[in-house]
Coordinates of C-alpha atoms and ligand atoms in Angstrom, one line a residue:
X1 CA -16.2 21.2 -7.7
X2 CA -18.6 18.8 -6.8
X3 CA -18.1 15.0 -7.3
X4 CA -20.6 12.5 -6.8
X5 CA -19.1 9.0 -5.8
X6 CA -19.3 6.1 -7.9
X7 CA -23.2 4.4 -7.6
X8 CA -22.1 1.4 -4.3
X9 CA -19.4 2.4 -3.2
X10 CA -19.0 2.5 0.4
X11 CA -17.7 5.1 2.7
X12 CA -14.7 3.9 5.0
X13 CA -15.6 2.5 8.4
X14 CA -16.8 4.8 10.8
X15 CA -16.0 4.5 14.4
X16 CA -13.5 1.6 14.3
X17 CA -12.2 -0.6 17.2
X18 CA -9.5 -0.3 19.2
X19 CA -6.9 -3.3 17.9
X20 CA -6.2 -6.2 20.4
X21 CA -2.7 -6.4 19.1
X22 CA -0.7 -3.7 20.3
X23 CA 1.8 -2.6 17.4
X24 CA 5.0 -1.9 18.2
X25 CA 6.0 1.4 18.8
X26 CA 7.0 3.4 16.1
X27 CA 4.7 1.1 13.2
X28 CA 3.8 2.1 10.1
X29 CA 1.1 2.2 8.4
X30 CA 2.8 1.6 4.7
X31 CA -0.3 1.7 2.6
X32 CA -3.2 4.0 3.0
X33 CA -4.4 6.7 0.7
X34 CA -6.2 10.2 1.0
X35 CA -8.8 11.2 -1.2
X36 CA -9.4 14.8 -2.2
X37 CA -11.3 16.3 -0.3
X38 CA -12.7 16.7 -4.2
X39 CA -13.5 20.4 -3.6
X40 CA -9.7 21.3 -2.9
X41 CA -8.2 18.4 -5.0
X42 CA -10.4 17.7 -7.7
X43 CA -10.3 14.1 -8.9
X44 CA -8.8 13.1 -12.5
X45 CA -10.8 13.7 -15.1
X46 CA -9.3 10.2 -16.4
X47 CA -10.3 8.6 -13.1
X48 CA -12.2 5.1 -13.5
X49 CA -13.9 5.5 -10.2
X50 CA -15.0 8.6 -7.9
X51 CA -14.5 7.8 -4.4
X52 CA -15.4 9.5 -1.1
X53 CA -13.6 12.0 0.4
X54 CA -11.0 10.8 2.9
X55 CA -9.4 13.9 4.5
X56 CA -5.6 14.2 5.8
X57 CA -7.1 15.3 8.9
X58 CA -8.7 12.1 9.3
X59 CA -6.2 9.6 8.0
X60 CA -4.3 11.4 10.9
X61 CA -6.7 10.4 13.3
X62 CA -7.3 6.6 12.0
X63 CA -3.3 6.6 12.3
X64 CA -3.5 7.3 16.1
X65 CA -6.4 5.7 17.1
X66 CA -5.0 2.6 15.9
X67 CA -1.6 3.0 17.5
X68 CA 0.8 3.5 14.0
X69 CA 3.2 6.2 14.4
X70 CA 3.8 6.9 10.9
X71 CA 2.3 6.3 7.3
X72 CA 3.1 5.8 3.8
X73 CA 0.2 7.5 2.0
X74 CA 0.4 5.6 -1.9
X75 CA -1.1 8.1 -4.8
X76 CA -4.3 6.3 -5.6
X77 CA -5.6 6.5 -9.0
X78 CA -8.5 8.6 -9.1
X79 CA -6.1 11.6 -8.8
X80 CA -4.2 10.4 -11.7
X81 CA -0.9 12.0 -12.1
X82 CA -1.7 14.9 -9.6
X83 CA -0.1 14.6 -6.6
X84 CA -1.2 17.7 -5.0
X85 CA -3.8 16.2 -2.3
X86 CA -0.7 13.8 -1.3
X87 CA 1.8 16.1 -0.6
X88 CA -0.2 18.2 1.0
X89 CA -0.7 15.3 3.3
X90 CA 2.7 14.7 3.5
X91 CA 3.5 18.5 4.2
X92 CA 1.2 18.6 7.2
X93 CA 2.2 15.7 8.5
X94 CA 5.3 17.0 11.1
X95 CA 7.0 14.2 9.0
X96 CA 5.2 11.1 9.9
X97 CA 4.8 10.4 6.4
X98 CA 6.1 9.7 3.7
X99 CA 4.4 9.2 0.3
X100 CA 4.3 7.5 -3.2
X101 CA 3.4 8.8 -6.1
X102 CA 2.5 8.6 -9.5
X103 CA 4.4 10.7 -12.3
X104 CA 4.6 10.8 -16.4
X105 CA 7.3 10.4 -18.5
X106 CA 7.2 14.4 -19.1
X107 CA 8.0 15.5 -15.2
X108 CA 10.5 17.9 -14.9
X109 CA 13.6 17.3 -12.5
X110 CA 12.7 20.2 -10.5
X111 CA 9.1 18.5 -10.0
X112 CA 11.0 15.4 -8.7
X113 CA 13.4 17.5 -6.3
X114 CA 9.9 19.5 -5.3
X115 CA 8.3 15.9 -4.5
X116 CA 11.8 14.5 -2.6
X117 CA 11.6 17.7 -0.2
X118 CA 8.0 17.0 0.7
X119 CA 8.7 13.2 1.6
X120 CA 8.1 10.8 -1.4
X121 CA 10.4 8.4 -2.3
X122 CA 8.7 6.1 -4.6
X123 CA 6.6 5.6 -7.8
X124 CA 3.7 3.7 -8.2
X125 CA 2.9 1.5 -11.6
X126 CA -0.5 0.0 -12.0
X127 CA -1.0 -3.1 -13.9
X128 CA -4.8 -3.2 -12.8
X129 CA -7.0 -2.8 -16.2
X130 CA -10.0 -1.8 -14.3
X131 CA -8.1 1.2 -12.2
X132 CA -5.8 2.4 -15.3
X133 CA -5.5 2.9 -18.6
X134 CA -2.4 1.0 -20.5
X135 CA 0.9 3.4 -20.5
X136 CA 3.4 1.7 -22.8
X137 CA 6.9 0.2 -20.9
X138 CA 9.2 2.4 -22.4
X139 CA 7.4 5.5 -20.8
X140 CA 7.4 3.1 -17.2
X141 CA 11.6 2.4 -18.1
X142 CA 12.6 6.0 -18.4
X143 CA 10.6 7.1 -15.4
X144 CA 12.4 4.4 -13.4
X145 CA 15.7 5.7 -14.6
X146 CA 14.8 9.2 -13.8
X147 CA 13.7 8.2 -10.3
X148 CA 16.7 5.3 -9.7
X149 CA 19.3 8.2 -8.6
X150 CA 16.8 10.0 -5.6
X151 CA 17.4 6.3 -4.3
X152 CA 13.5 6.4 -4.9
X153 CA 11.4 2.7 -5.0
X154 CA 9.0 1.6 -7.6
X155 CA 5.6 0.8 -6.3
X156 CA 3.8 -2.3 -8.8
X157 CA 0.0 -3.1 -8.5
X158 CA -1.1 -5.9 -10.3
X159 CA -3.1 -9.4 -10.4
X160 CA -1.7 -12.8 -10.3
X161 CA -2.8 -13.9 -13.8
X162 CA -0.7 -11.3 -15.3
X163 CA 2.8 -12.0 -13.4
X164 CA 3.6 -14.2 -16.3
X165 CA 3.4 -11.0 -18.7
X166 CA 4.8 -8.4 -16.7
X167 CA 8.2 -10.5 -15.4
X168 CA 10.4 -9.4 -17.8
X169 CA 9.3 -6.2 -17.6
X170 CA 9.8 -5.9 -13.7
X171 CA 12.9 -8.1 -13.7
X172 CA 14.7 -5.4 -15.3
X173 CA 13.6 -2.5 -13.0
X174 CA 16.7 -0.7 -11.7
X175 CA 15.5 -0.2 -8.2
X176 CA 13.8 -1.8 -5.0
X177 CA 10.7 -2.6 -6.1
X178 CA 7.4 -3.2 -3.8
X179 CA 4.6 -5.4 -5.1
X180 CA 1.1 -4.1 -3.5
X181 CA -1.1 -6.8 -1.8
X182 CA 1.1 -9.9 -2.5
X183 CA 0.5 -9.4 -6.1
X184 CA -3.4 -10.6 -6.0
X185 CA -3.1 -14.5 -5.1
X186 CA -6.4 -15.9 -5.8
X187 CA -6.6 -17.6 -2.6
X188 CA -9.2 -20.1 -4.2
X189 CA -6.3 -21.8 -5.3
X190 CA -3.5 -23.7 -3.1
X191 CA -0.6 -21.8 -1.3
X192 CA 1.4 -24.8 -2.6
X193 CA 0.5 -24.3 -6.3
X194 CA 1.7 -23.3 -9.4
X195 CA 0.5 -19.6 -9.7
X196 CA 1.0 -18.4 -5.5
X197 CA 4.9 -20.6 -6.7
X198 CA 5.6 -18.1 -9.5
X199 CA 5.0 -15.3 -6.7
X200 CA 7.8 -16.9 -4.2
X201 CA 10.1 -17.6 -6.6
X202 CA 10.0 -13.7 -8.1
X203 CA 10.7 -13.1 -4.5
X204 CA 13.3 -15.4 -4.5
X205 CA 15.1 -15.0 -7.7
X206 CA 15.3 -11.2 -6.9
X207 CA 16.6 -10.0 -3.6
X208 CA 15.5 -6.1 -4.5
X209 CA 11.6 -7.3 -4.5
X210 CA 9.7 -6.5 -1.4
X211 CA 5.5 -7.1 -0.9
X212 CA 3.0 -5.4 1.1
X213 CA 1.4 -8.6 2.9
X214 CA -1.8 -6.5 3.0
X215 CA -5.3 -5.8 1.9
X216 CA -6.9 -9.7 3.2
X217 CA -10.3 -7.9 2.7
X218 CA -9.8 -7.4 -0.9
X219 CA -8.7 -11.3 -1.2
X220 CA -10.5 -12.8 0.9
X221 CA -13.5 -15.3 -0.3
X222 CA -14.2 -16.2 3.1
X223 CA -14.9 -12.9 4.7
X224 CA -14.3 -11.4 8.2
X225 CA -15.7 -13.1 11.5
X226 CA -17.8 -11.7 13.9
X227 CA -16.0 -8.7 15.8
X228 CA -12.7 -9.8 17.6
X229 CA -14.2 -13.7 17.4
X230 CA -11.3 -15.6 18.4
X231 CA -10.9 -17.1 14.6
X232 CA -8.7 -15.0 12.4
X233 CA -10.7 -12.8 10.2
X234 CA -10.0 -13.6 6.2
X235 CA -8.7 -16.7 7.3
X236 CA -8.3 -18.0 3.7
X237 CA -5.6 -15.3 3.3
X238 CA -3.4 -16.2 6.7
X239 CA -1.4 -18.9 4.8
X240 CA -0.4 -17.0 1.9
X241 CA 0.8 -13.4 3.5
X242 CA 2.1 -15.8 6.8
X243 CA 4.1 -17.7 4.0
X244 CA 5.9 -14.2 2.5
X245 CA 6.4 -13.2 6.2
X246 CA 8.1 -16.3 7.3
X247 CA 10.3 -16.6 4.0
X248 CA 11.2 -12.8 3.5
X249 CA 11.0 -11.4 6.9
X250 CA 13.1 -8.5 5.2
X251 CA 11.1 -7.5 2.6
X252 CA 7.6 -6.9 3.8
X253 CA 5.4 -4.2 4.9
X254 CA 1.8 -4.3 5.8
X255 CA -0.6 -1.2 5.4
X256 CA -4.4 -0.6 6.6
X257 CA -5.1 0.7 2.9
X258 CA -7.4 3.4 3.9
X259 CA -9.9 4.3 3.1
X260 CA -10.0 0.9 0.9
X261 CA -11.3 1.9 -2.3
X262 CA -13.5 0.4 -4.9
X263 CA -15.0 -1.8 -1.7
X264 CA -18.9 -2.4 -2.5
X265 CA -20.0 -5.6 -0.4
X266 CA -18.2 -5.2 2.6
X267 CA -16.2 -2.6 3.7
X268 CA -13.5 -3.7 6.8
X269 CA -13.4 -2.0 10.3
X270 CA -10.1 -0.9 10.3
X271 CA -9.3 -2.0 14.3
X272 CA -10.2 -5.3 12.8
X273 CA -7.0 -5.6 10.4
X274 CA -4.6 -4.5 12.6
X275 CA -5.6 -7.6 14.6
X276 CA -5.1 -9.6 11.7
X277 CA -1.2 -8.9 11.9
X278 CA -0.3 -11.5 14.6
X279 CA -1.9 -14.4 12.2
X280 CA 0.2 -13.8 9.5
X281 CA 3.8 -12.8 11.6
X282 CA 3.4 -14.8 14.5
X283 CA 6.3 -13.4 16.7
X284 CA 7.4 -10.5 18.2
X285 CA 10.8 -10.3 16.2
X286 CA 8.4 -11.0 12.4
X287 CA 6.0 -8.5 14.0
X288 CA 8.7 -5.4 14.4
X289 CA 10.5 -5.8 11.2
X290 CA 7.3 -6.0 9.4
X291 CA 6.0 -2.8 11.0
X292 CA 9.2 -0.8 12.5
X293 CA 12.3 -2.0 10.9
X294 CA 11.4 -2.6 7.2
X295 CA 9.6 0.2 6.1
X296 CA 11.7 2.4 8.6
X297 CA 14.7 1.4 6.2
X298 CA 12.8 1.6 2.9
X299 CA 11.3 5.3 4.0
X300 CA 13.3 7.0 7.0
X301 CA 16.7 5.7 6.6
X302 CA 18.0 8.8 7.8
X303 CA 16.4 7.7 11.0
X304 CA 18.0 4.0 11.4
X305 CA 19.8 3.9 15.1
X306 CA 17.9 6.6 16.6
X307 CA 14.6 6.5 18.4
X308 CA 11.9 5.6 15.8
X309 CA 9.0 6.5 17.7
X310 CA 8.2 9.9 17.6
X311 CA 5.1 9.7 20.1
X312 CA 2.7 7.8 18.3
X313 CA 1.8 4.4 19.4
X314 CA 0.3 2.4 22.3
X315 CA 3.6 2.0 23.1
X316 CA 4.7 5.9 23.7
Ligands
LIG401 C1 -5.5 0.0 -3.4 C2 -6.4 -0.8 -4.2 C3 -7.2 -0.4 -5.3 C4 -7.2 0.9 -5.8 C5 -6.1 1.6 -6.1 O1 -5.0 3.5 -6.8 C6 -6.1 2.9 -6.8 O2 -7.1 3.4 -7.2 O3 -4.9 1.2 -5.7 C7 -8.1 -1.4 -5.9 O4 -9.2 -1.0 -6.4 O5 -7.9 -2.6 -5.8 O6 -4.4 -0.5 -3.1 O7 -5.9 1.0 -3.0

């Protein structure tokens, strides 16, 4: 089938830099997606946007260009509840990833057990009205409870405004539970204030929440600098990812989000990002557990004590 994209979108960065910062070997790349390609893995037909293709093949190649050893590939929303394109990924991957994906209330236990074997250990809930339509609590409980005992994660996306809503509701999750992109500050307002406050302190009042200190291109008001300009690029954003870094230094994860959909005025060159890391964890010791030991613990367990880099890297 053919799919058209959605009228501006824009297609991921071609040809990006090399990073400054040299990751540390065995990093992950804990949020990126892959998109179709649509002829293989057709897009939902309850999809809200169509994006471009974004192959596998090439997340592969972003993964190594940049220097990450392994990703986390996240079930975006245009393919709905049809994880096929993902663990495809996954099973091609000679297990440097792992993935997270998105299930109904009506998946069968033998569906689960099929999507543990091929790598994914968490499911993602979208709070986002403009990516998903509403799926009542109840239905987001039970899948919780069905996913709880494959020591799986749940995955929330979701804008600041709405924390105030959606507490209770994630309060009572039964597992680790990883908030995509810092929850959405709007980083118009102070780091000290109320609403980035009500962040920190569901961070603080629940040791089993985690955030993905990512996506400063999405956030940011003030843009990216001129390539590799000695100025951080989406500066505005440094002080509130640098501020869940340096108070949960155990429960972040930072990911490129590849191929960064729903981007219409500026789309970020992906060597760019990476050298966005040392603003926001400043040291060498923030630096690994943000991109070797935490997500190395939340995804490859299994692996903990042995040698996490499996030849990927600058650093192999
Ligand atoms: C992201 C962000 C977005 C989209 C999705 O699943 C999705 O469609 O997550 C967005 O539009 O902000 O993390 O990929």
């Amino acid at each position: 089938m053919v799919f058209e994209k959605t009228p501006g979108w824009l297609d991921w960065y071609q040809g990006p830099s090399r990073p400054r910062f040299v990751l540390p070997p065995g990093s992950v790349d804990a949020h990126c997606h892959v998109f179709g390609p649509g002829e293989r893995f057709p897009y939902a037909p309850q999809r809200k946007y169509t994006p471009c293709d974004a192959s596998r093949e090439q997340l592969f190649a972003l993964r190594d260009h940049l220097g990450f050893a392994r990703n986390v590939i996240v079930q975006a929303t245009c393919h709905g509840a049809d994880n096929r394109a993902l663990v495809d990924a996954l099973e091609h991957s000679d297990g440097r990833a792992r993935g997270v994906a998105t299930v109904r209330r009506d998946v069968s236990d033998e569906d689960l057990r099929a999507l543990h074997a091929a790598g994914v250990r968490g499911v993602r809930f979208n709070f986002v009205r403009r990516l998903v339509d509403f799926t009542p609590r109840d239905e987001l409980m039970d899948i919780a409870a069905r996913i709880a005992p494959l020591g799986w994660h749940v995955v929330i996306y979701f804008e600041a405004v709405d924390l105030p809503e959606l507490w209770d509701f994630f309060t009572a999750l039964p597992t680790t539970v990883v908030v995509d992109h810092m929850g959405r500050p709007d980083v118009s307002k102070p780091v000290d204030g109320p609403e980035f406050e009500l962040f920190l302190r569901f961070m603080r009042e629940h040791a089993n929440v985690w955030s993905k200190v990512s996506c400063p291109e999405r956030l940011s008001l003030s843009g990216p600098p001129a390539l590799h300009a000695e100025q951080a690029a989406y500066r505005d954003v440094v002080p509130f990812a640098r501020r869940i870094v340096e108070t949960f230094p155990d429960r972040v994860l930072w990911g490129t989000d590849w191929p960064h959909p729903n981007l219409k005025d500026h789309m970020p060159d992906d060597g760019l990002l990476v050298d966005f890391i040392p603003h926001i964890a400043p040291t060498a010791q923030l630096q690994r557990k943000l991109l070797v030991d935490n997500p190395m613990r939340l995804y490859w367990p299994e692996l903990n004590g042995t040698d996490m880099n499996p030849g990927g890297g600058h650093g192999s």
